[in-house]
Coordinates of C-alpha atoms in Angstrom, one line a residue:
M257 CA -118.4 -176.8 173.8
K258 CA -114.8 -175.7 171.9
R259 CA -116.6 -174.5 168.8
K260 CA -118.8 -172.3 170.7
L261 CA -115.8 -171.1 172.5
L262 CA -114.0 -170.6 169.3
F263 CA -116.8 -168.8 167.7
L264 CA -117.4 -166.3 170.9
L265 CA -113.3 -165.6 170.4
G266 CA -113.6 -164.6 167.2
I267 CA -116.5 -162.6 167.4
A268 CA -114.3 -160.7 170.1
I269 CA -111.5 -160.2 167.8
L270 CA -113.7 -159.0 165.1
L271 CA -115.2 -156.6 167.8
I272 CA -112.1 -155.2 168.8
S273 CA -110.5 -155.0 165.2
T274 CA -113.6 -153.0 164.2
T275 CA -113.4 -150.7 167.1
S276 CA -109.6 -150.3 167.0
A277 CA -108.3 -146.5 166.9
K278 CA -107.8 -145.3 163.0
K279 CA -104.8 -143.7 162.1
V280 CA -103.8 -140.7 159.5
H281 CA -100.4 -141.4 158.2
T282 CA -98.5 -138.4 157.1
L283 CA -95.8 -138.7 154.1
G284 CA -93.7 -135.4 153.1
D285 CA -90.8 -133.4 153.6
S286 CA -89.1 -131.2 156.0
T287 CA -91.8 -128.8 156.3
M288 CA -93.9 -131.5 157.6
A289 CA -91.4 -133.6 159.3
H290 CA -91.0 -134.2 162.9
Y291 CA -88.1 -132.3 164.9
N292 CA -87.1 -132.8 168.4
E293 CA -88.3 -129.7 170.5
N294 CA -85.3 -129.4 172.9
V295 CA -82.8 -129.0 170.1
T296 CA -84.4 -126.6 167.4
N297 CA -87.0 -124.2 166.9
T298 CA -87.7 -125.4 163.5
R299 CA -91.2 -127.3 163.4
G300 CA -93.2 -129.6 161.0
W301 CA -96.9 -129.2 160.5
G302 CA -97.1 -132.7 160.5
M303 CA -96.1 -133.1 164.1
Y304 CA -99.3 -131.0 165.1
F305 CA -102.2 -132.3 162.6
G306 CA -102.9 -135.0 165.4
H307 CA -103.6 -132.1 167.4
F308 CA -106.6 -131.6 165.4
L309 CA -108.1 -135.1 165.4
T310 CA -110.5 -136.4 167.6
N311 CA -113.1 -139.8 168.4
G312 CA -110.0 -141.8 168.8
W313 CA -107.9 -140.9 165.4
T314 CA -104.4 -140.6 166.0
S315 CA -101.4 -139.1 163.4
V316 CA -98.3 -140.9 162.7
N317 CA -95.7 -138.7 161.1
Y318 CA -93.2 -140.6 158.8
A319 CA -92.1 -137.1 156.8
K320 CA -88.3 -136.5 156.8
G321 CA -86.1 -133.5 155.7
G322 CA -84.3 -133.8 151.9
R323 CA -87.2 -135.9 150.5
D324 CA -88.6 -136.0 147.3
S325 CA -91.8 -138.0 146.0
R326 CA -89.2 -140.7 144.7
G327 CA -87.6 -140.9 148.2
G328 CA -91.4 -140.9 149.3
F329 CA -92.1 -144.0 147.7
N330 CA -88.8 -146.0 148.0
E331 CA -88.2 -144.9 151.6
L332 CA -91.0 -143.4 153.7
W333 CA -93.5 -145.4 152.3
Q334 CA -91.8 -148.6 152.7
N335 CA -91.0 -147.3 156.5
A336 CA -94.9 -146.8 157.0
K337 CA -96.5 -149.6 154.9
N338 CA -96.5 -152.0 157.6
N339 CA -98.2 -150.1 159.7
V340 CA -100.9 -149.0 157.5
E341 CA -104.2 -150.6 157.8
A342 CA -107.8 -150.8 155.8
G343 CA -109.4 -147.6 156.8
D344 CA -106.8 -145.6 157.6
Y345 CA -105.8 -142.0 155.5
V346 CA -102.3 -141.3 154.1
L347 CA -101.7 -137.4 153.6
I348 CA -99.0 -137.2 151.0
Q349 CA -96.8 -134.0 150.4
F350 CA -94.1 -133.8 148.0
A351 CA -92.4 -131.0 145.7
H352 CA -89.7 -129.2 147.9
N353 CA -87.2 -131.6 147.3
D354 CA -88.3 -132.6 143.7
G355 CA -87.1 -129.2 142.3
K356 CA -83.8 -129.7 143.2
Y357 CA -82.0 -129.4 139.7
R358 CA -85.1 -126.7 138.3
G359 CA -87.2 -129.3 137.2
I360 CA -84.8 -132.0 135.6
D361 CA -85.0 -135.5 136.8
N362 CA -82.5 -137.1 138.7
L363 CA -82.1 -140.2 137.0
E364 CA -82.1 -138.5 133.6
L365 CA -79.3 -136.1 134.6
Q366 CA -77.4 -138.7 135.7
E367 CA -77.8 -140.4 132.4
Y368 CA -76.6 -136.8 130.7
Y369 CA -73.5 -136.7 132.5
T370 CA -72.6 -140.0 132.2
A371 CA -73.2 -140.5 128.5
N372 CA -71.1 -136.9 128.0
G373 CA -68.1 -138.7 130.1
D374 CA -68.8 -136.4 133.5
A375 CA -68.4 -139.3 136.0
A376 CA -67.9 -136.9 138.8
N377 CA -71.3 -135.2 138.3
A378 CA -73.0 -138.1 137.4
A379 CA -72.0 -139.4 140.8
A380 CA -72.9 -136.3 143.0
V381 CA -76.4 -136.2 141.4
K382 CA -76.7 -140.1 142.2
K383 CA -75.2 -139.4 145.5
D384 CA -77.8 -136.7 146.1
G385 CA -80.6 -138.7 144.8
R386 CA -83.5 -136.2 144.5
G387 CA -85.4 -134.4 141.7
T388 CA -88.3 -135.0 139.4
T389 CA -89.8 -133.3 136.4
P390 CA -93.6 -131.9 137.2
S391 CA -95.1 -133.5 134.3
T392 CA -93.6 -136.9 134.4
T393 CA -91.8 -138.4 136.8
Y394 CA -93.0 -136.4 139.8
K395 CA -96.7 -137.3 138.9
E396 CA -95.2 -141.3 138.4
C397 CA -93.9 -141.3 141.7
L398 CA -96.6 -139.7 143.1
K399 CA -99.2 -142.5 141.7
Q400 CA -96.4 -145.2 143.1
I401 CA -97.8 -143.9 146.5
V402 CA -101.4 -143.6 145.5
D403 CA -101.6 -147.1 144.3
A404 CA -99.5 -148.9 147.1
V405 CA -101.7 -147.3 149.6
R406 CA -105.1 -148.2 147.7
E407 CA -103.6 -152.1 147.8
K408 CA -103.6 -151.7 151.8
G409 CA -107.2 -150.7 151.7
A410 CA -106.4 -147.6 152.8
T411 CA -107.5 -143.9 151.4
P412 CA -104.6 -141.7 149.9
I413 CA -104.9 -137.9 150.2
L414 CA -102.6 -136.0 147.8
V415 CA -101.9 -132.8 149.4
S416 CA -99.8 -130.0 147.5
A417 CA -96.9 -128.6 148.9
V418 CA -96.6 -125.2 151.5
C419 CA -95.3 -122.3 149.6
R420 CA -92.0 -120.9 150.4
C421 CA -91.6 -117.3 152.1
Y422 CA -90.8 -115.8 148.6
F423 CA -92.5 -112.2 148.4
S424 CA -92.7 -110.0 145.0
G425 CA -94.0 -106.9 146.5
S426 CA -97.3 -108.6 148.6
T427 CA -97.9 -111.5 146.6
I428 CA -96.1 -114.9 146.7
T429 CA -93.9 -115.3 143.7
R430 CA -94.4 -118.3 141.0
A431 CA -90.9 -120.1 142.6
G432 CA -92.7 -120.0 146.0
R433 CA -95.6 -121.8 144.7
H434 CA -93.6 -124.4 143.5
D435 CA -94.1 -123.2 139.7
L436 CA -90.7 -123.3 138.3
G437 CA -91.9 -121.6 134.9
D438 CA -89.9 -118.4 135.8
K439 CA -86.7 -120.0 135.4
Y440 CA -85.9 -124.0 135.1
D441 CA -83.7 -126.3 133.3
A442 CA -84.4 -129.0 130.9
L443 CA -82.6 -131.4 128.8
V444 CA -83.5 -130.7 125.2
N445 CA -82.2 -133.1 122.3
G446 CA -79.5 -134.2 124.3
E447 CA -78.5 -130.4 125.7
Y448 CA -78.5 -129.1 129.0
K449 CA -80.6 -125.5 128.9
T450 CA -80.3 -123.4 131.8
A451 CA -82.7 -120.4 132.9
L452 CA -85.6 -121.1 130.4
A453 CA -88.9 -119.3 130.9
I454 CA -92.7 -120.1 130.2
G455 CA -95.5 -117.7 130.0
A456 CA -97.5 -117.3 133.5
D457 CA -100.5 -119.2 132.3
D458 CA -98.4 -122.3 131.3
H459 CA -98.4 -124.8 134.0
T460 CA -95.9 -127.3 132.5
M461 CA -93.4 -126.4 135.2
D462 CA -95.8 -126.4 138.1
Y463 CA -95.4 -129.2 140.7
S464 CA -99.1 -128.1 142.5
Y465 CA -100.8 -128.3 139.0
H466 CA -99.8 -131.8 138.3
M467 CA -100.5 -133.0 141.5
R468 CA -104.1 -131.6 141.1
Q469 CA -104.0 -133.2 137.7
L470 CA -103.2 -136.7 138.9
A471 CA -105.7 -136.4 141.6
T472 CA -108.2 -135.8 139.0
E473 CA -107.0 -138.8 136.8
L474 CA -107.1 -140.8 139.6
N475 CA -110.1 -140.2 141.4
V476 CA -108.2 -139.0 144.3
Q477 CA -109.2 -136.2 146.7
F478 CA -106.6 -133.3 146.6
I479 CA -105.9 -130.8 149.4
D480 CA -104.7 -127.3 148.2
M481 CA -102.4 -126.2 150.4
T482 CA -100.5 -124.4 148.3
T483 CA -103.2 -121.9 147.7
A484 CA -104.1 -122.0 151.4
T485 CA -100.6 -121.3 152.5
R486 CA -100.4 -118.3 150.0
N487 CA -103.5 -116.5 151.0
L488 CA -102.5 -116.8 154.7
Y489 CA -98.8 -115.4 153.9
E490 CA -100.0 -112.8 151.7
S491 CA -102.7 -111.7 154.5
Y492 CA -99.5 -110.4 156.2
G493 CA -99.0 -108.0 153.9
T494 CA -95.4 -107.7 153.6
Y495 CA -92.3 -110.6 153.4
D496 CA -90.8 -109.4 156.8
K497 CA -94.3 -109.4 158.3
C498 CA -95.0 -112.9 157.4
Y499 CA -91.3 -114.4 157.8
A500 CA -91.2 -112.9 161.4
A501 CA -94.5 -114.7 162.2
L502 CA -94.4 -117.8 160.8
F503 CA -90.7 -118.7 159.7
D504 CA -87.8 -120.4 161.6
K505 CA -85.5 -117.2 162.4
G506 CA -81.9 -119.0 162.6
A507 CA -78.5 -117.2 161.8
T508 CA -79.4 -116.9 158.1
K509 CA -82.8 -116.6 156.6
D510 CA -84.7 -119.5 156.2
N511 CA -87.5 -119.1 153.8
T512 CA -89.1 -122.9 154.0
H513 CA -89.3 -124.1 157.4
Y514 CA -91.8 -122.9 160.0
N515 CA -91.6 -121.8 163.9
L516 CA -94.3 -123.1 166.1
T517 CA -96.7 -120.7 165.0
G518 CA -96.3 -121.5 161.0
A519 CA -96.4 -125.5 161.8
L520 CA -99.6 -125.2 164.0
S521 CA -101.2 -122.7 161.6
A522 CA -100.6 -125.0 158.5
A523 CA -101.7 -128.0 160.3
R524 CA -105.1 -126.1 161.1
L525 CA -105.3 -125.0 157.4
C526 CA -105.0 -128.5 156.2
A527 CA -107.4 -130.0 158.8
Q528 CA -109.9 -127.4 157.9
L529 CA -109.4 -128.0 154.3
L530 CA -109.8 -131.4 154.9
K531 CA -113.2 -131.1 156.9
E532 CA -114.5 -128.7 154.1
A533 CA -114.1 -131.3 151.6
G534 CA -116.0 -133.9 153.7
I535 CA -112.7 -136.0 154.0
L536 CA -112.7 -137.2 158.1
T537 CA -115.3 -135.0 159.1
D538 CA -115.9 -137.0 162.1
A539 CA -112.7 -137.2 162.9
I540 CA -111.5 -133.5 162.9
E541 CA -112.0 -130.8 165.4
I542 CA -111.2 -127.2 165.1
P543 CA -111.1 -125.5 168.4
R544 CA -112.1 -122.1 168.6
D545 CA -111.7 -121.7 172.1
L546 CA -108.9 -121.4 174.9
A547 CA -106.8 -124.7 174.3
I548 CA -103.3 -126.2 175.3
S549 CA -101.9 -128.8 172.9
P550 CA -101.1 -131.8 173.6
S551 CA -104.0 -132.2 176.3
T552 CA -102.4 -135.1 177.3
G553 CA -98.4 -134.9 177.1
D554 CA -96.1 -137.7 177.6
M555 CA -92.9 -137.0 178.5
G556 CA -91.3 -140.7 178.0
D557 CA -88.9 -142.5 179.8
V558 CA -86.5 -140.3 181.9
Y559 CA -83.9 -141.6 183.9
V560 CA -83.5 -140.7 187.8
G561 CA -81.3 -137.7 188.1
Q562 CA -82.4 -136.1 185.0
W563 CA -84.9 -134.0 183.8
G564 CA -88.4 -134.5 181.6
M565 CA -89.4 -131.9 179.0
K566 CA -92.2 -131.3 177.0
E567 CA -93.1 -128.6 174.6
L568 CA -96.7 -127.3 175.1
T569 CA -98.7 -124.6 172.7
L570 CA -101.3 -122.5 174.3
T571 CA -104.0 -121.7 171.6
G572 CA -106.9 -119.3 171.7
L573 CA -109.3 -118.1 168.9
G574 CA -112.5 -115.7 169.2
L575 CA -111.2 -114.6 172.8
E576 CA -112.9 -112.4 175.1
P577 CA -112.1 -109.9 175.6
A578 CA -110.1 -108.9 172.6
T579 CA -107.1 -108.0 174.5
G580 CA -105.8 -109.5 177.9
N581 CA -103.8 -111.7 179.9
I582 CA -103.8 -115.8 180.3
R583 CA -102.7 -117.2 183.4
M584 CA -100.8 -120.8 183.6
T585 CA -100.4 -122.8 186.3
A586 CA -98.8 -126.0 187.2
S587 CA -99.2 -128.7 189.8
E588 CA -96.6 -129.6 192.1
G589 CA -93.3 -130.8 190.7
I590 CA -93.8 -129.1 187.3
L591 CA -91.9 -126.0 186.2
L592 CA -92.9 -123.4 183.5
S593 CA -91.0 -121.3 181.1
T594 CA -91.2 -119.6 178.0
D595 CA -87.5 -119.6 176.9
K596 CA -86.2 -123.1 178.7
H597 CA -83.9 -120.9 181.0
N598 CA -86.1 -118.9 183.2
W599 CA -88.2 -121.7 185.3
T600 CA -91.2 -121.0 187.6
D601 CA -94.8 -122.5 188.7
I602 CA -96.7 -119.6 187.1
L603 CA -96.8 -118.2 184.0
E604 CA -98.9 -115.1 182.2
A605 CA -99.3 -114.6 178.4
T606 CA -100.2 -111.7 176.8
Y607 CA -102.7 -111.9 173.7
E608 CA -104.4 -109.4 171.3
N609 CA -106.7 -109.2 168.5
E610 CA -108.9 -112.1 170.0
T611 CA -105.9 -114.4 169.2
V612 CA -103.1 -116.3 171.2
I613 CA -100.9 -119.1 169.9
K614 CA -97.7 -119.6 172.6
T615 CA -95.4 -121.8 172.9
F616 CA -93.9 -122.8 176.3
Y617 CA -92.4 -125.5 178.0
A618 CA -93.0 -127.7 181.0
K619 CA -90.3 -129.9 182.7
V620 CA -90.1 -132.4 185.8
A621 CA -87.4 -133.4 187.7
A622 CA -87.0 -137.4 187.6
T623 CA -86.1 -137.8 191.7
A624 CA -86.9 -141.5 192.1
A625 CA -88.2 -144.0 190.1
G626 CA -92.0 -144.4 189.2
K627 CA -94.8 -142.8 187.2
F628 CA -95.2 -139.4 187.4
C629 CA -98.4 -137.4 186.6
G630 CA -99.8 -134.0 186.9
T631 CA -101.4 -130.9 185.0
V632 CA -101.0 -127.6 183.6
T633 CA -103.8 -125.2 183.3
A634 CA -104.6 -122.0 181.5
T635 CA -107.3 -119.8 182.5
I636 CA -109.0 -116.8 181.3
G637 CA -112.3 -115.4 182.8
D638 CA -114.5 -118.4 182.7
K639 CA -112.8 -120.2 180.4
T640 CA -110.4 -122.7 181.4
A641 CA -107.8 -125.6 179.6
V642 CA -106.1 -128.1 181.2
A643 CA -103.2 -130.3 180.0
K644 CA -102.2 -133.5 181.7
L645 CA -98.5 -134.7 182.1
T646 CA -97.0 -137.8 182.3
M647 CA -93.5 -139.2 182.7
N648 CA -91.6 -142.6 183.9
A649 CA -88.4 -142.1 186.2
I650 CA -86.4 -145.0 185.8
G651 CA -83.2 -146.2 187.4
L652 CA -80.3 -147.5 185.4
G653 CA -79.8 -150.4 188.1
D654 CA -76.7 -152.0 188.9
G655 CA -75.1 -152.7 185.7
A656 CA -71.7 -152.5 184.6
P657 CA -70.5 -149.5 182.9
F658 CA -69.6 -149.5 179.3
T659 CA -67.8 -146.8 177.1
V660 CA -67.6 -146.8 173.1
S661 CA -65.4 -144.2 171.9
W662 CA -64.1 -143.1 168.3
P663 CA -61.9 -140.6 168.8
L664 CA -60.7 -140.2 164.9
T665 CA -57.6 -138.6 165.6
S666 CA -55.7 -141.5 163.8
N667 CA -57.9 -144.1 162.6
D668 CA -61.6 -144.8 162.6
E669 CA -61.6 -147.8 164.8
A670 CA -63.8 -147.7 168.0
A671 CA -62.1 -148.0 171.5
V672 CA -64.6 -150.5 173.3
Q673 CA -64.5 -150.2 177.3
G674 CA -66.9 -153.0 178.8
S675 CA -69.6 -155.1 177.2
A676 CA -70.7 -153.6 174.0
N677 CA -69.8 -154.4 170.2
A678 CA -69.0 -151.6 167.8
T679 CA -68.2 -151.2 164.0
A680 CA -65.9 -148.8 162.4
V681 CA -67.0 -145.2 161.1
K682 CA -69.0 -145.8 157.9
V683 CA -69.2 -143.0 155.5
E684 CA -71.8 -143.0 153.2
G685 CA -72.0 -140.9 149.9
M686 CA -68.8 -138.6 150.5
V687 CA -65.4 -139.0 150.7
K688 CA -62.9 -138.7 153.8
D689 CA -59.7 -136.5 154.4
G690 CA -57.4 -138.5 156.9
N691 CA -57.7 -138.2 160.5
N692 CA -55.8 -135.7 162.8
A693 CA -55.9 -135.0 166.0
T694 CA -57.4 -131.0 165.6
N695 CA -60.3 -132.2 163.3
G696 CA -60.8 -135.7 163.8
I697 CA -62.0 -136.6 160.5
M698 CA -63.0 -134.6 157.6
V699 CA -65.8 -135.2 154.8
S700 CA -66.9 -133.7 151.6
T701 CA -68.9 -134.5 148.5
S702 CA -66.0 -135.0 146.6
E703 CA -62.0 -134.7 146.4
G704 CA -61.5 -130.8 146.9
G705 CA -64.6 -130.4 148.8
A706 CA -67.2 -129.8 146.3
W707 CA -70.7 -129.1 147.5
V708 CA -74.2 -128.4 145.6
K709 CA -76.4 -125.4 147.4
A710 CA -79.0 -127.1 149.3
E711 CA -80.8 -126.2 152.2
D712 CA -81.6 -129.8 153.9
D713 CA -79.8 -132.8 154.1
S714 CA -79.5 -135.6 151.5
P715 CA -80.6 -139.0 152.6
N716 CA -77.9 -140.5 150.8
Q717 CA -74.8 -138.6 152.3
Y718 CA -74.0 -139.4 156.0
V719 CA -71.3 -140.4 158.7
Q720 CA -72.6 -143.4 160.5
F721 CA -71.3 -144.7 163.9
C722 CA -72.9 -147.9 165.2
I723 CA -73.0 -150.2 168.3
A724 CA -74.9 -153.5 168.8
C725 CA -76.0 -155.5 172.2
P726 CA -74.0 -157.9 172.7
D727 CA -75.2 -161.8 173.4
G728 CA -77.1 -162.7 176.6
Q729 CA -77.0 -158.7 177.5
Q730 CA -78.7 -155.6 177.6
L731 CA -77.6 -152.1 177.2
D732 CA -78.8 -148.9 179.1
I733 CA -77.5 -146.2 177.1
N734 CA -77.7 -142.6 179.0
H735 CA -74.9 -140.6 177.1
I736 CA -74.2 -139.6 173.9
A737 CA -71.6 -137.1 172.9
M738 CA -69.2 -136.0 170.0
Q739 CA -67.7 -132.7 168.5
V740 CA -68.4 -131.4 165.3
G741 CA -67.4 -128.5 163.0
A742 CA -67.0 -126.7 159.6
R743 CA -63.6 -125.8 157.8
G744 CA -63.0 -123.6 154.7
G745 CA -66.0 -121.4 155.7
N746 CA -69.4 -120.6 157.5
G747 CA -71.7 -122.1 154.8
M748 CA -71.7 -125.9 156.6
R749 CA -74.6 -127.3 158.2
C750 CA -75.5 -130.4 159.3
H751 CA -77.9 -132.7 161.3
V752 CA -77.1 -135.2 163.9
Y753 CA -79.8 -138.0 164.9
Y754 CA -79.8 -141.4 166.4
S755 CA -82.0 -144.5 165.8
T756 CA -82.5 -148.1 167.0
D757 CA -84.9 -149.2 163.7
G758 CA -82.0 -148.6 161.0
F759 CA -83.4 -145.1 160.3
K760 CA -87.3 -145.8 159.8
S761 CA -87.7 -143.5 162.8
R762 CA -85.2 -140.8 164.1
T763 CA -84.5 -138.5 167.0
A764 CA -82.6 -135.4 166.4
L765 CA -79.5 -134.7 168.9
Y766 CA -78.0 -131.6 167.1
D767 CA -79.6 -128.9 164.5
P768 CA -77.5 -125.6 164.7
A769 CA -78.6 -122.4 162.9
S770 CA -75.2 -121.6 161.8
M771 CA -71.7 -123.3 162.1
T772 CA -68.5 -120.9 162.3
S773 CA -65.5 -122.4 160.5
N774 CA -62.5 -123.6 162.7
V775 CA -64.8 -124.1 165.7
M776 CA -65.9 -127.4 167.0
N777 CA -69.0 -127.8 168.7
D778 CA -70.1 -130.0 171.7
V779 CA -72.8 -132.3 171.0
V780 CA -74.1 -133.8 174.5
A781 CA -77.6 -135.4 175.3
T782 CA -78.4 -137.9 177.6
P783 CA -81.2 -140.0 176.1
V784 CA -82.8 -143.2 177.4
V785 CA -82.3 -145.9 175.0
K786 CA -82.9 -149.7 176.1
L787 CA -80.9 -152.4 173.5
E788 CA -81.7 -155.8 173.8
E789 CA -79.1 -158.4 172.5
G790 CA -78.9 -158.1 168.7
D791 CA -80.3 -154.4 169.0
Q792 CA -78.5 -151.7 167.4
L793 CA -78.0 -148.0 168.4
Q794 CA -76.8 -145.5 164.8
I795 CA -75.7 -142.6 165.1
R796 CA -75.7 -140.2 162.0
V797 CA -74.3 -137.1 160.9
Y798 CA -75.8 -135.7 157.5
P799 CA -73.7 -132.3 156.3
W800 CA -74.8 -129.9 153.3
H801 CA -73.4 -126.6 152.5
T802 CA -76.1 -123.5 151.8
G803 CA -74.2 -122.5 148.4
N804 CA -72.4 -124.0 145.6
A805 CA -68.7 -124.0 147.0
T806 CA -65.6 -126.0 146.7
G807 CA -62.9 -126.7 149.9
K808 CA -65.3 -127.0 152.7
W809 CA -65.5 -129.9 155.0
L810 CA -67.6 -131.1 157.8
C811 CA -65.3 -132.4 160.4
I812 CA -66.1 -135.2 163.5
K813 CA -64.3 -136.0 166.3
D814 CA -64.8 -137.6 170.1
V815 CA -68.1 -139.7 169.5
K816 CA -69.0 -141.3 172.8
I817 CA -71.7 -143.6 173.8
G818 CA -71.9 -144.7 177.3
G819 CA -74.3 -146.1 179.6
Q820 CA -74.5 -149.8 181.8
A821 CA -74.6 -153.4 180.6
K822 CA -76.1 -155.9 182.3
A823 CA -76.9 -159.7 182.0
N824 CA -80.5 -160.3 180.2

């Protein structure tokens, strides 16, 4: 009898495992990464790829800004590998940060500077950590990922990088297509050669070309997003039209990162190319009618007294009539907005050319503990699209308040009130210039504040604040705040994130389009974070500079974390 029960149990487990949902994992850089819709207008196309999956397939996005193919294996794959199962697919996109040193590999450049006695530059390149050579180390790093994916029984797909919005007349330049052939650097017989050039038919410095070559060598399927996005951009006719339609319009021109329309368009392109190549054909659905994405949106946990918010996307292709208005209505308890300032329960979206791609927001007040369910409906003629929204409102309970603060005006130590553990500030890959009441701490990449031009944060340069939950306790965190600012000019930038898993995943708190020198900016967030004994909450500030510059600093002060502590 016992054997029969065990046999039946084994059959049941087998049936469950063989019918469980399969996943598409995405590894890549900032053009694919996830962004907090409540913090920034920047979007990565990996955020929306899952919108085109059906029949139980889901998408898991591990992409992060500033990562090249080496970081793709050393960090992103290490984060993903335990979640990748046999039968899954892994989309692999890198190139934007591989060209950090115009085609010179990071490790080779470190060796060059070290051999020539330039310890400062060797250290700076090591701290940055990015950069590969297209025909050699780029392919080697990609191969590491491909081999590791196959070892898990999953299917790797090499996806060439989306183009940058670099136009010459009405066409995308070589550099925009990740081909450095018009201007690249190289180490030749021990000499650092700069501004080299090769003919247009020479693909030696073309990252996308070498990804395709590797795909052929390894018998891996290749998706040419470089050509697809080039065609998309050029269809707009001019740089100005393409940039206005697809790219994030911050205080300075950003020719790399997408807005919602760009990210959604790129995700749709990738899904379409996969389907056309016979990959995941039963798992991909390309809607051509009216739709709201996501069709099921979870606002997650929200403390009572706060608001839950969700970004939604209204899309329609081939609409009739060709020009018109779409009416969006919300069920009781949901308010709608297009700008996150003016809220109502009814919106109208105007469209033309048979097409609409419109972002809007829904919010719900957490007035009492419990589960909220509601709907948003879009209607045009006899066509209707519905999105279901959920939210879980939770109370803080009757715990004792706690606060951890780092004033940073005289030292790096944390002041703790209540039950929590905290550590001193950690400065990784940079130097710190003292503490004072005006600036808190000031950090830069080296003495004198020298920065190398960048368009995103480096994974190896950050300032970290950390608290841990004491034994026998539970921490409910609902407040994070700090002040950040720039000194020495307006070119400083930073991202602020928090994480509870050692930065395998992260949530954005702050992503400014610009930073005015000598102005401290308030960063305030009301997250829902629960820590059990031994768990940690880490907050990191990642700075960078938009140009090659000296005497530039990022300042941080008055960092605070608060909530309630209770016996576990």
